[in-house]
C-alpha positions as a Python dict, from the first residue, in 0.01 Angstrom:
ca = {
    (1, 'M'): (0, 0, 0),
    (2, 'H'): (-341, 151, -212),
    (3, 'N'): (-401, 407, -446),
    (4, 'I'): (-562, 708, -364),
    (5, 'Q'): (-687, 777, -660),
    (6, 'F'): (-878, 467, -683),
    (7, 'I'): (-1030, 554, -353),
    (8, 'R'): (-1107, 904, -430),
    (9, 'E'): (-1235, 730, -769),
    (10, 'N'): (-1407, 466, -601),
    (11, 'P'): (-1478, 553, -216),
    (12, 'V'): (-1814, 266, -226),
    (13, 'E'): (-1609, 7, -414),
    (14, 'F'): (-1360, 82, -179),
    (15, 'D'): (-1535, -6, 157),
    (16, 'N'): (-1686, -314, 57),
    (17, 'Q'): (-1378, -447, -104),
    (18, 'L'): (-1259, -437, 244),
    (19, 'K'): (-1572, -554, 452),
    (20, 'K'): (-1522, -893, 224),
    (21, 'R'): (-1213, -921, 462),
    (22, 'G'): (-1395, -794, 772),
    (23, 'I'): (-1274, -507, 834),
    (24, 'K'): (-1486, -156, 847),
    (25, 'G'): (-1486, 126, 537),
    (26, 'F'): (-1208, 370, 588),
    (27, 'A'): (-1303, 591, 244),
    (28, 'K'): (-1473, 863, 370),
    (29, 'T'): (-1157, 949, 663),
    (30, 'I'): (-866, 887, 333),
    (31, 'I'): (-1053, 1171, 133),
    (32, 'K'): (-1135, 1367, 433),
    (33, 'I'): (-781, 1369, 531),
    (34, 'D'): (-628, 1401, 176),
    (35, 'E'): (-832, 1682, 83),
    (36, 'E'): (-691, 1866, 387),
    (37, 'K'): (-339, 1759, 344),
    (38, 'R'): (-417, 1874, -106),
    (39, 'R'): (-591, 2238, 29),
    (40, 'S'): (-241, 2264, 211),
    (41, 'Q'): (-8, 2208, -114),
    (42, 'T'): (-234, 2455, -303),
    (43, 'S'): (-228, 2715, -29),
    (44, 'L'): (169, 2635, 13),
    (45, 'Q'): (251, 2669, -348),
    (46, 'K'): (-11, 2998, -413),
    (47, 'L'): (234, 3142, -136),
    (48, 'Q'): (534, 3037, -259),
    (49, 'E'): (397, 3181, -562),
    (50, 'E'): (330, 3531, -448),
    (51, 'R'): (667, 3484, -234),
    (52, 'N'): (868, 3473, -573),
    (53, 'S'): (671, 3789, -713),
    (54, 'I'): (757, 3994, -428),
    (55, 'S'): (1142, 3855, -414),
    (56, 'K'): (1145, 3986, -774),
    (57, 'D'): (1013, 4330, -677),
    (58, 'I'): (1171, 4404, -370),
    (59, 'G'): (1488, 4309, -618),
    (60, 'K'): (1388, 4583, -836),
    (61, 'L'): (1322, 4809, -478),
    (62, 'K'): (1679, 4743, -430),
    (63, 'S'): (1808, 4821, -790),
    (64, 'Q'): (1730, 5181, -782),
    (65, 'N'): (1801, 5219, -422),
    (66, 'Q'): (1441, 5225, -292),
    (67, 'D'): (1302, 5088, 51),
    (68, 'A'): (1212, 4752, 55),
    (69, 'T'): (1132, 4704, 443),
    (70, 'E'): (763, 4629, 372),
    (71, 'L'): (786, 4390, 97),
    (72, 'L'): (1037, 4237, 326),
    (73, 'K'): (763, 4211, 633),
    (74, 'K'): (546, 4006, 424),
    (75, 'I'): (837, 3757, 295),
    (76, 'E'): (916, 3678, 646),
    (77, 'K'): (510, 3656, 690),
    (78, 'I'): (480, 3429, 415),
    (79, 'K'): (768, 3238, 551),
    (80, 'N'): (619, 3198, 847),
    (81, 'D'): (247, 3085, 683),
    (82, 'M'): (430, 2797, 488),
    (83, 'Q'): (629, 2676, 757),
    (84, 'I'): (267, 2624, 901),
    (85, 'L'): (88, 2467, 632),
    (86, 'K'): (414, 2230, 562),
    (87, 'E'): (394, 2128, 936),
    (88, 'L'): (26, 2069, 903),
    (89, 'E'): (64, 1865, 503),
    (90, 'D'): (306, 1634, 719),
    (91, 'I'): (90, 1560, 981),
    (92, 'K'): (-223, 1508, 755),
    (93, 'N'): (27, 1268, 534),
    (94, 'D'): (150, 1069, 807),
    (95, 'E'): (-178, 984, 929),
    (96, 'L'): (-280, 857, 627),
    (97, 'N'): (23, 679, 602),
    (98, 'G'): (-105, 570, 897),
    (99, 'I'): (-423, 461, 805),
    (100, 'L'): (-330, 279, 426),
    (101, 'R'): (0, 95, 533),
    (102, 'N'): (-186, -92, 782),
    (103, 'L'): (-517, -195, 538),
    (104, 'P'): (-494, -497, 341),
    (105, 'N'): (-488, -558, -35),
    (106, 'L'): (-853, -579, -173),
    (107, 'P'): (-905, -925, -280),
    (108, 'S'): (-988, -1017, -602),
    (109, 'D'): (-1322, -1052, -753),
    (110, 'D'): (-1319, -1439, -737),
    (111, 'V'): (-1161, -1472, -381),
    (112, 'P'): (-1482, -1654, -213),
    (113, 'I'): (-1563, -1438, 93),
    (114, 'G'): (-1505, -1572, 432),
    (115, 'S'): (-1421, -1534, 775),
    (116, 'D'): (-1133, -1815, 833),
    (117, 'E'): (-1002, -2100, 675),
    (118, 'K'): (-1400, -2302, 695),
    (119, 'S'): (-1460, -2071, 383),
    (120, 'N'): (-1125, -2186, 133),
    (121, 'V'): (-1285, -2423, -151),
    (122, 'E'): (-1104, -2696, -299),
    (123, 'I'): (-1025, -2673, -657),
    (124, 'K'): (-789, -2974, -698),
    (125, 'K'): (-670, -3307, -549),
    (126, 'W'): (-344, -3510, -689),
    (127, 'G'): (-303, -3840, -616),
    (128, 'S'): (-404, -4123, -320),
    (129, 'P'): (-361, -4139, -7),
    (130, 'P'): (-116, -4433, 78),
    (131, 'N'): (-268, -4772, 215),
    (132, 'F'): (-126, -4878, 583),
    (133, 'D'): (-150, -5231, 672),
    (134, 'F'): (-34, -5116, 1043),
    (135, 'Q'): (-123, -4777, 1224),
    (136, 'P'): (108, -4449, 1101),
    (137, 'K'): (293, -4294, 1325),
    (138, 'N'): (339, -3891, 1312),
    (139, 'H'): (667, -3811, 1149),
    (140, 'Y'): (855, -3721, 1535),
    (141, 'E'): (751, -4052, 1623),
    (142, 'I'): (934, -4231, 1352),
    (143, 'G'): (1239, -3951, 1356),
    (144, 'E'): (1318, -3993, 1707),
    (145, 'N'): (1257, -4361, 1704),
    (146, 'L'): (1540, -4355, 1439),
    (147, 'G'): (1767, -4203, 1699),
    (148, 'L'): (1772, -3916, 1386),
    (149, 'M'): (1529, -3645, 1554),
    (150, 'N'): (1574, -3488, 1897),
    (151, 'F'): (1397, -3224, 1958),
    (152, 'E'): (1491, -3215, 2383),
    (153, 'L'): (1839, -3157, 2262),
    (154, 'A'): (1687, -2870, 2036),
    (155, 'A'): (1535, -2736, 2336),
    (156, 'K'): (1854, -2666, 2594),
    (157, 'L'): (2023, -2526, 2335),
    (158, 'S'): (1734, -2260, 2168),
    (159, 'G'): (1409, -2384, 2401),
    (160, 'S'): (1097, -2472, 2278),
    (161, 'R'): (1010, -2511, 1852),
    (162, 'F'): (1342, -2585, 1736),
    (163, 'V'): (1472, -2926, 1650),
    (164, 'I'): (1832, -3145, 1580),
    (165, 'L'): (1851, -3370, 1254),
    (166, 'K'): (2086, -3604, 1277),
    (167, 'G'): (2256, -3828, 1009),
    (168, 'A'): (2054, -4002, 714),
    (169, 'L'): (1794, -3711, 820),
    (170, 'S'): (2001, -3405, 808),
    (171, 'K'): (2148, -3558, 449),
    (172, 'L'): (1753, -3623, 356),
    (173, 'E'): (1694, -3203, 448),
    (174, 'R'): (1957, -3153, 202),
    (175, 'A'): (1865, -3361, -63),
    (176, 'I'): (1558, -3221, -72),
    (177, 'T'): (1668, -2863, -15),
    (178, 'Q'): (1908, -2968, -382),
    (179, 'Y'): (1641, -3123, -534),
    (180, 'M'): (1388, -2810, -557),
    (181, 'L'): (1667, -2607, -619),
    (182, 'D'): (1796, -2757, -913),
    (183, 'K'): (1381, -2860, -1062),
    (184, 'H'): (1323, -2502, -999),
    (185, 'T'): (1645, -2344, -1194),
    (186, 'T'): (1639, -2561, -1481),
    (187, 'Q'): (1286, -2690, -1536),
    (188, 'N'): (1060, -2414, -1412),
    (189, 'G'): (1288, -2099, -1570),
    (190, 'Y'): (1351, -1952, -1185),
    (191, 'T'): (1718, -1802, -1112),
    (192, 'E'): (1876, -1909, -801),
    (193, 'I'): (1976, -1620, -600),
    (194, 'N'): (2124, -1607, -255),
    (195, 'T'): (2024, -1374, -9),
    (196, 'P'): (2062, -1240, 320),
    (197, 'V'): (1866, -1309, 607),
    (198, 'L'): (1899, -1008, 838),
    (199, 'V'): (1708, -684, 692),
    (200, 'K'): (1671, -348, 779),
    (201, 'E'): (1290, -262, 825),
    (202, 'Q'): (1246, -81, 504),
    (203, 'A'): (1256, -452, 341),
    (204, 'L'): (977, -569, 589),
    (205, 'Y'): (772, -282, 494),
    (206, 'G'): (754, -321, 128),
    (207, 'T'): (638, -630, 167),
    (208, 'G'): (384, -587, 430),
    (209, 'Q'): (552, -756, 705),
    (210, 'L'): (559, -454, 891),
    (211, 'P'): (461, -263, 1082),
    (212, 'K'): (140, -468, 1108),
    (213, 'F'): (292, -793, 1228),
    (214, 'V'): (586, -689, 1448),
    (215, 'D'): (478, -936, 1666),
    (216, 'D'): (547, -1214, 1460),
    (217, 'L'): (931, -1150, 1407),
    (218, 'F'): (1203, -1168, 1554),
    (219, 'T'): (1480, -861, 1581),
    (220, 'V'): (1877, -864, 1679),
    (221, 'G'): (1849, -479, 1704),
    (222, 'D'): (2032, -186, 1529),
    (223, 'D'): (1748, -210, 1303),
    (224, 'F'): (1827, -582, 1175),
    (225, 'W'): (1552, -810, 1144),
    (226, 'L'): (1571, -1129, 1077),
    (227, 'I'): (1311, -1297, 754),
    (228, 'P'): (1025, -1448, 826),
    (229, 'T'): (1036, -1621, 458),
    (230, 'A'): (1268, -1497, 130),
    (231, 'E'): (984, -1351, 1),
    (232, 'V'): (1147, -1036, 138),
    (233, 'T'): (1488, -998, 5),
    (234, 'L'): (1369, -1183, -347),
    (235, 'T'): (1091, -883, -379),
    (236, 'N'): (1310, -587, -241),
    (237, 'I'): (1537, -651, -536),
    (238, 'V'): (1335, -457, -721),
    (239, 'R'): (1247, -151, -436),
    (240, 'E'): (1329, 190, -562),
    (241, 'T'): (1410, 63, -914),
    (242, 'I'): (1278, 87, -1263),
    (243, 'V'): (1304, -206, -1428),
    (244, 'N'): (1347, -295, -1798),
    (245, 'E'): (1035, -333, -1906),
    (246, 'N'): (1210, -577, -2181),
    (247, 'L'): (1330, -847, -1875),
    (248, 'L'): (965, -906, -1741),
    (249, 'P'): (902, -1144, -1606),
    (250, 'L'): (1181, -1176, -1353),
    (251, 'R'): (1178, -1521, -1149),
    (252, 'F'): (1312, -1605, -856),
    (253, 'T'): (1435, -1887, -626),
    (254, 'S'): (1623, -1909, -312),
    (255, 'N'): (1663, -2131, 14),
    (256, 'T'): (1706, -1955, 311),
    (257, 'Q'): (1650, -1997, 687),
    (258, 'C'): (1340, -1828, 787),
    (259, 'F'): (1240, -1694, 1126),
    (260, 'R'): (897, -1691, 1278),
    (261, 'S'): (794, -1591, 1635),
    (262, 'E'): (506, -1731, 1609),
    (263, 'A'): (322, -1495, 1789),
    (264, 'G'): (-29, -1624, 1765),
    (265, 'A'): (8, -1969, 1759),
    (266, 'A'): (94, -2055, 2177),
    (267, 'G'): (-75, -2435, 2227),
    (268, 'K'): (-80, -2513, 1885),
    (269, 'D'): (116, -2759, 1691),
    (270, 'T'): (409, -2787, 2014),
    (271, 'K'): (525, -3156, 1955),
    (272, 'G'): (729, -3203, 1604),
    (273, 'M'): (782, -3010, 1318),
    (274, 'I'): (521, -2827, 1208),
    (275, 'R'): (552, -2564, 1379),
    (276, 'N'): (924, -2384, 1416),
    (277, 'H'): (1082, -2067, 1507),
    (278, 'Q'): (1348, -2156, 1257),
    (279, 'F'): (1290, -2330, 918),
    (280, 'S'): (1401, -2328, 593),
    (281, 'K'): (1254, -2262, 324),
    (282, 'V'): (1297, -2279, -127),
    (283, 'E'): (1097, -1991, -248),
    (284, 'L'): (961, -1861, -546),
    (285, 'V'): (890, -1469, -631),
    (286, 'S'): (784, -1370, -974),
    (287, 'I'): (782, -993, -1024),
    (288, 'T'): (523, -912, -1369),
    (289, 'K'): (348, -663, -1541),
    (290, 'P'): (14, -647, -1453),
    (291, 'N'): (-189, -765, -1710),
    (292, 'Q'): (83, -1089, -1688),
    (293, 'S'): (42, -1161, -1284),
    (294, 'N'): (-283, -1399, -1329),
    (295, 'D'): (-162, -1598, -1562),
    (296, 'E'): (238, -1583, -1372),
    (297, 'L'): (13, -1722, -1020),
    (298, 'E'): (-125, -2031, -1200),
    (299, 'R'): (243, -2102, -1335),
    (300, 'M'): (349, -2025, -996),
    (301, 'L'): (118, -2276, -839),
    (302, 'K'): (202, -2568, -1077),
    (303, 'S'): (597, -2497, -1046),
    (304, 'A'): (511, -2586, -648),
    (305, 'E'): (248, -2884, -737),
    (306, 'S'): (567, -2997, -965),
    (307, 'I'): (790, -3099, -621),
    (308, 'L'): (522, -3285, -462),
    (309, 'Q'): (411, -3503, -823),
    (310, 'D'): (801, -3578, -870),
    (311, 'L'): (776, -3735, -457),
    (312, 'N'): (421, -3906, -535),
    (313, 'I'): (292, -3730, -264),
    (314, 'H'): (-100, -3708, -240),
    (315, 'Y'): (-172, -3345, -140),
    (316, 'R'): (-477, -3087, -268),
    (317, 'I'): (-516, -2715, -352),
    (318, 'V'): (-751, -2446, -197),
    (319, 'T'): (-811, -2123, -314),
    (320, 'L'): (-767, -1848, 64),
    (321, 'S'): (-1135, -1713, 167),
    (322, 'T'): (-1063, -1321, 223),
    (323, 'G'): (-1065, -1396, 617),
    (324, 'D'): (-766, -1664, 584),
    (325, 'M'): (-570, -1443, 285),
    (326, 'G'): (-265, -1302, 446),
    (327, 'F'): (-236, -940, 411),
    (328, 'A'): (-65, -823, 89),
    (329, 'A'): (-212, -1103, -71),
    (330, 'N'): (-541, -1056, -395),
    (331, 'K'): (-521, -1416, -442),
    (332, 'T'): (-422, -1683, -248),
    (333, 'Y'): (-302, -2075, -338),
    (334, 'D'): (-265, -2306, -66),
    (335, 'I'): (-84, -2625, -148),
    (336, 'E'): (-205, -2875, 125),
    (337, 'V'): (-8, -3183, 184),
    (338, 'W'): (-138, -3528, 305),
    (339, 'L'): (26, -3665, 656),
    (340, 'P'): (-109, -3973, 752),
    (341, 'G'): (44, -3959, 1087),
    (342, 'E'): (-219, -3651, 1168),
    (343, 'N'): (-496, -3810, 915),
    (344, 'K'): (-511, -3459, 784),
    (345, 'F'): (-408, -3240, 502),
    (346, 'R'): (-136, -2970, 594),
    (347, 'E'): (-12, -2663, 471),
    (348, 'I'): (307, -2678, 271),
    (349, 'S'): (308, -2409, 12),
    (350, 'S'): (87, -2063, -53),
    (351, 'C'): (115, -1916, -420),
    (352, 'S'): (-31, -1533, -381),
    (353, 'N'): (-28, -1243, -598),
    (354, 'C'): (15, -905, -463),
    (355, 'G'): (-93, -730, -782),
    (356, 'D'): (96, -337, -702),
    (357, 'F'): (4, -361, -320),
    (358, 'Q'): (372, -403, -253),
    (359, 'S'): (488, -222, -540),
    (360, 'R'): (354, 107, -407),
    (361, 'R'): (512, -7, -79),
    (362, 'M'): (866, -26, -213),
    (363, 'N'): (830, 209, -561),
    (364, 'S'): (870, -58, -811),
    (365, 'R'): (813, 52, -1127),
    (366, 'F'): (864, -42, -1517),
    (367, 'K'): (840, 144, -1827),
    (368, 'D'): (558, 77, -2052),
    (369, 'A'): (669, 153, -2396),
    (370, 'K'): (339, 116, -2577),
    (371, 'K'): (159, 384, -2279),
    (372, 'N'): (508, 579, -2275),
    (373, 'K'): (449, 586, -1900),
    (374, 'T'): (618, 494, -1570),
    (375, 'E'): (326, 253, -1435),
    (376, 'Y'): (399, 42, -1052),
    (377, 'L'): (515, -395, -1151),
    (378, 'H'): (256, -673, -965),
    (379, 'T'): (446, -866, -779),
    (380, 'L'): (376, -1285, -648),
    (381, 'N'): (539, -1511, -417),
    (382, 'G'): (480, -1902, -323),
    (383, 'S'): (686, -2157, -164),
    (384, 'G'): (831, -2426, -379),
    (385, 'L'): (832, -2575, -96),
    (386, 'A'): (877, -2575, 246),
    (387, 'I'): (1177, -2819, 300),
    (388, 'G'): (1023, -2943, 670),
    (389, 'R'): (707, -2980, 578),
    (390, 'T'): (822, -3181, 257),
    (391, 'L'): (1075, -3414, 511),
    (392, 'I'): (706, -3467, 685),
    (393, 'A'): (513, -3576, 440),
    (394, 'I'): (812, -3772, 296),
    (395, 'M'): (853, -3970, 682),
    (396, 'E'): (546, -3969, 665),
    (397, 'N'): (371, -4095, 361),
    (398, 'Y'): (639, -4375, 272),
    (399, 'Q'): (698, -4541, 693),
    (400, 'N'): (707, -4893, 668),
    (401, 'S'): (546, -5111, 964),
    (402, 'D'): (949, -5170, 1099),
    (403, 'G'): (1009, -4760, 1169),
    (404, 'S'): (1214, -4726, 897),
    (405, 'F'): (1040, -4525, 533),
    (406, 'N'): (1176, -4521, 203),
    (407, 'I'): (1329, -4250, -25),
    (408, 'P'): (1141, -4132, -330),
    (409, 'K'): (1265, -4249, -656),
    (410, 'V'): (1364, -3905, -733),
    (411, 'L'): (1580, -3842, -425),
    (412, 'I'): (1771, -4177, -499),
    (413, 'P'): (2083, -4001, -645),
    (414, 'Y'): (2032, -3660, -401),
    (415, 'M'): (2118, -3958, -80),
    (416, 'N'): (2395, -4123, -246),
    (417, 'N'): (2171, -4425, -358),
    (418, 'I'): (2031, -4459, -8),
    (419, 'S'): (1698, -4585, -56),
    (420, 'K'): (1559, -4632, 255),
    (421, 'I'): (1659, -4506, 636),
    (422, 'Y'): (1615, -4722, 906),
}
């Protein structure tokens, strides 16, 4: 949600920032509705004061056994006028929120401007792609040939965009998850949280998935929704809360199943595990003071990077352009891992600073002791990492000519010292 005071004081800047995201200016409309709402509030306040004054006069007349009929008629008229104004205020408030809740966060000044991913800017590469003396296979070819990855059976059970993993491959997925959680909790300073995967509508509204992205979500009735990411549950831990300043920053991590309808991905990545309806992800969330969030984004990025460095897998980092950035973010880094089977980089993590955009929607604040006032928190989220895509990256980067693949050294202890899957 946006700060209405900022829009009132900086309408041109607000519109210019929206235009960077390909959205027309709304400041004039927002300010007009806001002024009408505030006029209704002012009129309501004056009528309330008048009603209070007349009520006192009525009390005096009655105490003197005098007729108060005319004043009672005035009170009745004021009540009716107040009801009309209250309804008008509610209408204007709904209009205002209807616009504001569908407008994305404003981009930071250092975000590249562009309409899509073609304007993303590469800022770093780490490692080198492996050299093979054979034609590398895609992960699904490797998995199916080993008899450990089954898409056909999954489709019988659940339809397309699902997978069943078996035996050593299922164990490897679990090992990857455990390794990430251990790394983030023992070395990167995050607290592990076990959260539900079913949430109420308010939680999805708070992090910006609703109402705009309703088609990307799965609902199970009775106002329950399946989470698209643990960002939703972890960030909403501080919803409608005033956090103790001394506890900040808060850093949470969680492994959950995630569910996405992939409504906008028809025909894309239909083979393999790249874009499934259900997948596992280790999520990172930070809750900070406003002056901490930029540094926290860099810290979060390094935490996510550290996993791929430990696995010794080639990757790059790009800063997303204004046209490719998520709805709630003001700045996003994507980590893209190298997949030899596809001969291309694929996103494996997005790390975003959302500023106070989500906290305003959630009403999440802290008391600044120096300023002696309550301020909105800043929220950040990132993948640390997507489990399925990490599994894919290992299979493709560590594959052998005979169809087997090796286990990265750091994961061998988590695999009961198994060093190869064949």
